[in-house]
Short mmCIF file of C-alpha atoms in Angstrom, two decimals:
data_model
loop_
_atom_site.label_atom_id
_atom_site.label_comp_id
_atom_site.label_asym_id
_atom_site.label_seq_id
_atom_site.Cartn_x
_atom_site.Cartn_y
_atom_site.Cartn_z
CA MET H 26 -0.79 29.72 -11.99
CA PRO H 27 -4.50 30.00 -12.99
CA PRO H 28 -6.67 27.01 -12.03
CA GLY H 29 -7.32 26.17 -15.68
CA PHE H 30 -3.61 25.74 -16.37
CA ARG H 31 -3.18 23.59 -13.26
CA LEU H 32 -6.00 21.30 -14.39
CA LEU H 33 -4.45 21.09 -17.86
CA ASP H 34 -1.06 20.20 -16.38
CA ARG H 35 -2.63 17.47 -14.25
CA ALA H 36 -4.51 16.10 -17.26
CA ILE H 37 -1.26 15.95 -19.24
CA VAL H 38 0.48 14.13 -16.39
CA VAL H 39 -2.38 11.61 -16.18
CA VAL H 40 -2.29 11.00 -19.94
CA GLN H 41 1.50 10.56 -19.89
CA PHE H 42 1.14 8.08 -17.04
CA LEU H 43 -1.59 6.07 -18.77
CA LEU H 44 -0.05 5.98 -22.25
CA PRO H 45 2.49 3.17 -21.52
CA ILE H 46 -0.28 1.09 -19.91
CA LEU H 47 -2.59 1.61 -22.88
CA GLY H 48 0.26 0.76 -25.25
CA LEU H 49 0.91 -2.48 -23.37
CA LEU H 50 -2.78 -3.40 -23.49
CA LEU H 51 -2.87 -2.69 -27.24
CA LEU H 52 0.14 -4.95 -27.86
CA TRP H 53 -1.43 -7.62 -25.69
CA GLU H 54 -4.69 -7.44 -27.66
CA LEU H 55 -2.86 -7.61 -30.99
CA ALA H 56 -0.79 -10.59 -29.83
CA VAL H 57 -3.92 -12.57 -28.98
CA ARG H 58 -5.85 -11.50 -32.11
CA THR H 59 -2.98 -12.43 -34.42
CA GLY H 60 -2.42 -15.79 -32.76
CA LEU H 61 0.95 -14.99 -31.20
CA ALA H 62 -0.55 -15.72 -27.77
CA GLN H 63 -2.99 -18.51 -26.94
CA ALA H 64 -6.33 -17.03 -25.90
CA SER H 65 -7.16 -19.95 -23.60
CA ILE H 66 -4.06 -19.19 -21.52
CA LEU H 67 -3.70 -15.44 -22.04
CA PRO H 68 -7.12 -13.91 -22.78
CA ALA H 69 -7.25 -10.63 -24.67
CA PRO H 70 -7.90 -7.46 -22.63
CA SER H 71 -11.27 -7.10 -24.37
CA THR H 72 -12.24 -10.60 -23.19
CA ILE H 73 -11.14 -9.78 -19.63
CA LEU H 74 -13.14 -6.54 -19.76
CA ALA H 75 -16.24 -8.39 -20.95
CA ARG H 76 -15.88 -10.89 -18.10
CA ALA H 77 -15.45 -8.03 -15.61
CA VAL H 78 -18.70 -6.48 -16.88
CA GLU H 79 -20.45 -9.80 -16.25
CA LEU H 80 -19.01 -10.11 -12.73
CA LEU H 81 -20.08 -6.54 -11.97
CA GLY H 82 -23.65 -7.48 -12.83
CA LEU H 83 -23.92 -4.95 -15.65
CA THR H 84 -25.31 -7.58 -18.04
CA GLY H 85 -28.05 -8.76 -15.71
CA ASP H 86 -26.04 -11.48 -13.96
CA ARG H 87 -25.50 -11.52 -10.21
CA ALA H 88 -22.92 -8.93 -9.18
CA VAL H 89 -20.16 -10.73 -7.29
CA LEU H 90 -17.06 -8.68 -8.05
CA PHE H 91 -17.94 -5.81 -5.75
CA GLY H 92 -18.33 -8.26 -2.88
CA HIS H 93 -14.89 -9.75 -3.48
CA ILE H 94 -13.30 -6.30 -3.81
CA GLY H 95 -15.02 -5.04 -0.66
CA ALA H 96 -13.93 -8.06 1.38
CA SER H 97 -10.31 -7.72 0.26
CA LEU H 98 -10.21 -3.96 0.88
CA LYS H 99 -11.71 -4.37 4.33
CA ARG H 100 -9.10 -6.94 5.35
CA ALA H 101 -6.12 -5.10 3.86
CA LEU H 102 -7.09 -1.67 5.21
CA LEU H 103 -7.82 -3.05 8.69
CA ALA H 104 -4.45 -4.80 8.73
CA PHE H 105 -2.72 -1.63 7.52
CA ALA H 106 -4.46 0.53 10.15
CA LEU H 107 -3.32 -1.87 12.87
CA ALA H 108 0.22 -1.82 11.42
CA VAL H 109 0.28 1.98 11.56
CA ALA H 110 -1.14 2.03 15.09
CA VAL H 111 1.61 -0.34 16.27
CA GLY H 112 4.50 0.50 13.94
CA VAL H 113 4.52 4.30 14.16
CA PRO H 114 4.64 4.65 17.98
CA LEU H 115 7.14 1.79 18.26
CA GLY H 116 9.22 3.32 15.46
CA PHE H 117 9.34 6.67 17.29
CA LEU H 118 10.33 4.87 20.50
CA LEU H 119 13.17 2.99 18.80
CA GLY H 120 14.27 6.09 16.91
CA LEU H 121 14.47 8.17 20.09
CA SER H 122 15.84 5.55 22.49
CA ARG H 123 19.26 4.06 21.79
CA GLU H 124 18.76 1.40 24.45
CA ALA H 125 15.42 0.26 23.02
CA GLN H 126 16.93 0.12 19.57
CA LEU H 127 19.80 -2.08 20.76
CA TRP H 128 17.34 -4.51 22.34
CA MET H 129 14.94 -4.61 19.39
CA SER H 130 17.39 -4.56 16.45
CA PRO H 131 18.11 -8.34 16.57
CA ILE H 132 14.36 -9.06 16.53
CA LEU H 133 13.81 -6.67 13.61
CA SER H 134 16.71 -8.19 11.70
CA LEU H 135 15.18 -11.61 12.26
CA MET H 136 11.58 -10.71 11.38
CA LEU H 137 12.00 -8.19 8.55
CA PRO H 138 13.14 -10.63 5.82
CA LEU H 139 10.64 -13.32 6.84
CA PRO H 140 7.69 -13.52 4.38
CA ALA H 141 4.47 -12.87 6.26
CA VAL H 142 2.65 -15.51 4.24
CA ALA H 143 4.89 -18.14 5.89
CA TRP H 144 2.83 -17.61 9.05
CA THR H 145 -0.43 -18.58 7.29
CA PRO H 146 -0.27 -22.37 7.91
CA ILE H 147 0.58 -21.79 11.58
CA LEU H 148 -2.24 -19.29 12.03
CA LEU H 149 -4.62 -21.64 10.26
CA VAL H 150 -3.84 -24.27 12.88
CA VAL H 151 -4.31 -21.77 15.73
CA PHE H 152 -7.29 -19.70 14.54
CA GLY H 153 -8.65 -21.68 11.59
CA PRO H 154 -9.68 -20.19 8.24
CA GLY H 155 -11.40 -16.82 8.21
CA ASP H 156 -10.85 -13.09 8.41
CA LEU H 157 -8.84 -13.20 11.65
CA THR H 158 -6.08 -15.30 10.12
CA ILE H 159 -6.00 -13.17 6.96
CA VAL H 160 -5.85 -9.88 8.86
CA ILE H 161 -3.05 -11.10 11.14
CA VAL H 162 -1.00 -12.28 8.16
CA CYS H 163 -1.49 -8.96 6.35
CA PHE H 164 -0.65 -7.09 9.56
CA LEU H 165 2.63 -8.98 9.83
CA GLY H 166 3.38 -8.05 6.23
CA ALA H 167 2.74 -4.35 6.82
CA VAL H 168 3.99 -3.59 10.33
CA PHE H 169 7.72 -4.10 9.87
CA PRO H 170 8.16 -1.78 6.84
CA VAL H 171 6.15 0.90 8.68
CA LEU H 172 8.13 0.44 11.89
CA TYR H 173 11.54 0.39 10.20
CA SER H 174 10.84 3.43 8.01
CA THR H 175 9.51 5.39 11.00
CA MET H 176 12.58 4.53 13.06
CA GLN H 177 14.94 5.59 10.27
CA GLY H 178 13.01 8.82 9.70
CA VAL H 179 13.19 9.77 13.39
CA ARG H 180 16.91 8.93 13.59
CA ALA H 181 17.60 11.12 10.54
CA CYS H 182 16.11 14.18 12.24
CA GLY H 183 19.21 14.87 14.30
CA THR H 184 19.40 16.48 17.72
CA GLN H 185 20.05 20.12 16.82
CA PRO H 186 16.44 21.03 15.89
CA VAL H 187 15.25 19.34 19.08
CA TRP H 188 17.69 21.38 21.17
CA VAL H 189 16.54 24.59 19.47
CA VAL H 190 12.88 23.96 20.28
CA ARG H 191 13.64 22.91 23.86
CA SER H 192 15.90 25.94 24.41
CA MET H 193 13.00 28.19 23.38
CA GLY H 194 10.78 26.67 26.05
CA GLY H 195 9.06 24.06 23.87
CA SER H 196 7.61 20.97 25.50
CA ARG H 197 8.04 17.39 24.36
CA ILE H 198 4.72 17.70 22.51
CA ASP H 199 6.12 20.76 20.69
CA VAL H 200 9.23 18.79 19.74
CA LEU H 201 7.06 15.96 18.44
CA ARG H 202 4.65 18.22 16.57
CA ARG H 203 7.05 20.82 15.18
CA VAL H 204 10.24 18.81 14.63
CA LEU H 205 9.98 15.04 14.68
CA ILE H 206 6.75 14.49 12.72
CA PRO H 207 7.46 17.03 9.92
CA ALA H 208 11.09 15.93 9.56
CA SER H 209 10.27 12.21 9.53
CA LEU H 210 7.16 12.52 7.36
CA PRO H 211 8.90 11.58 4.05
CA ALA H 212 10.15 8.36 5.63
CA LEU H 213 6.75 7.80 7.26
CA ILE H 214 4.91 8.04 3.94
CA THR H 215 7.48 5.77 2.32
CA GLY H 216 6.88 3.27 5.11
CA PHE H 217 3.12 3.59 4.60
CA LYS H 218 3.51 2.85 0.89
CA LEU H 219 5.74 -0.15 1.52
CA GLY H 220 3.52 -1.42 4.34
CA MET H 221 0.34 -1.14 2.28
CA ALA H 222 2.02 -2.78 -0.71
CA HIS H 223 3.23 -5.67 1.46
CA SER H 224 -0.21 -6.01 3.04
CA TRP H 225 -1.93 -5.99 -0.36
CA ARG H 226 0.43 -8.58 -1.86
CA THR H 227 0.25 -10.83 1.19
CA LEU H 228 -3.53 -10.60 1.13
CA VAL H 229 -3.77 -12.59 -2.11
CA ALA H 230 -1.88 -15.63 -0.81
CA ALA H 231 -3.63 -15.45 2.56
CA GLU H 232 -7.07 -15.36 0.93
CA MET H 233 -6.20 -18.29 -1.31
CA LEU H 234 -5.43 -20.35 1.78
CA ALA H 235 -7.71 -18.98 4.48
CA ALA H 236 -10.71 -17.20 2.91
CA LEU H 237 -14.02 -19.01 3.23
CA THR H 238 -16.35 -17.31 0.75
CA SER H 239 -15.02 -13.98 -0.53
CA GLY H 240 -12.00 -11.93 -1.51
CA LEU H 241 -10.07 -11.40 -4.74
CA GLY H 242 -7.55 -14.07 -3.80
CA TYR H 243 -10.41 -16.48 -3.09
CA MET H 244 -12.01 -15.59 -6.43
CA ILE H 245 -8.78 -16.24 -8.35
CA PHE H 246 -8.14 -19.53 -6.59
CA SER H 247 -11.73 -20.71 -7.05
CA ALA H 248 -11.67 -19.82 -10.76
CA ARG H 249 -8.57 -22.00 -11.13
CA SER H 250 -10.62 -25.05 -10.20
CA TYR H 251 -12.88 -24.44 -13.22
CA MET H 252 -10.08 -23.29 -15.55
CA ASP H 253 -11.88 -19.93 -15.79
CA VAL H 254 -8.81 -17.98 -16.92
CA SER H 255 -10.76 -14.81 -17.72
CA THR H 256 -12.05 -14.57 -14.15
CA MET H 257 -8.54 -15.15 -12.82
CA PHE H 258 -7.25 -12.27 -14.93
CA VAL H 259 -10.12 -10.06 -13.77
CA GLY H 260 -8.94 -10.66 -10.21
CA VAL H 261 -5.31 -9.93 -11.12
CA VAL H 262 -6.26 -6.72 -12.94
CA CYS H 263 -8.41 -5.61 -9.98
CA LEU H 264 -5.52 -6.21 -7.59
CA ALA H 265 -3.15 -4.18 -9.77
CA ALA H 266 -5.61 -1.34 -10.36
CA ILE H 267 -6.65 -1.03 -6.71
CA GLY H 268 -3.03 -1.15 -5.53
CA MET H 269 -2.08 1.58 -8.00
CA ALA H 270 -5.09 3.68 -6.98
CA ILE H 271 -4.23 3.40 -3.28
CA GLU H 272 -0.65 4.50 -3.89
CA HIS H 273 -1.39 7.41 -6.21
CA LEU H 274 -4.72 8.65 -4.85
CA LEU H 275 -4.36 8.03 -1.11
CA PHE H 276 -0.64 8.39 -0.47
CA GLY H 277 -0.08 10.72 -3.44
CA THR H 278 -2.72 13.10 -2.06
CA LEU H 279 -1.10 12.93 1.38
CA GLU H 280 2.29 13.77 -0.14
CA ARG H 281 0.91 16.72 -2.10
CA ALA H 282 -0.92 18.05 0.95
CA THR H 283 2.16 17.88 3.19
CA ILE H 284 5.64 17.29 1.79
CA HIS H 285 5.20 18.92 -1.61
CA ARG H 286 3.31 21.90 -0.21
CA TRP H 287 5.83 22.46 2.57
CA TYR H 288 8.74 22.15 0.16
CA VAL H 289 7.24 24.70 -2.27
CA ARG H 290 6.46 27.08 0.60
CA ASP H 291 9.97 26.82 2.07
CA ALA H 292 11.58 27.17 -1.36
CA GLY H 293 9.48 30.23 -2.11
CA THR H 294 10.29 31.92 1.21
CA GLY H 295 13.93 30.88 1.26
CA GLY H 296 13.31 28.97 4.48
CA ARG H 297 11.88 32.05 6.25
CA GLN H 298 8.86 31.60 8.47
#
């Protein structure tokens, strides 16, 4: 397909994706303008946008929104990177070792349903307020989805492809690189999405309780003290927009560069190498 047609197809997909959101915003605006919704409780999208412009410093005021966004992104991404560094190797270990899985399954069953934010008061007592407490809480929210998805992806690979590679003289590194990672990658990316989503959601509550000066959660909670509803909604919209961007731009790009490309290649060659 010519590049121009591919760009047109992508533009159409983007427009189709954004249309429901724009329609919701239009209904929201109309509800406030017609008096169906109380503006002091549910500000119109145009009011929220105007407040965001002020917080960005575009009207000459001090720019504070970028600082809050940067602080939140730094904490969430650091926690997610630590979750991947711990969860992926441990997930491969549990997926490959039946004995390790038997020992760890009760702990996973105990920890997986526990909300990570429940650890915040305990960590506040141990470490006090600050970035360390927030990062640990977000890490606990992200690591178990990553670990569990990795383990399930490795277990779903089966033993036959491993035997084939080993019978052809492949090493354990070859098995890992040519069989386990490609076969478990869909589950890995799903775990990454879930882990990042858990980390991002947990971040808000953790920042409300443990942040000292910055962060979107801190901004929302501080605005509550002054009944600054517009600023609270700016924070909520930023959280939603950044979370959506991370999923579609970061993980969506990773999926297109690996899973989708491999699937199209294999489908076009009929599975031939």
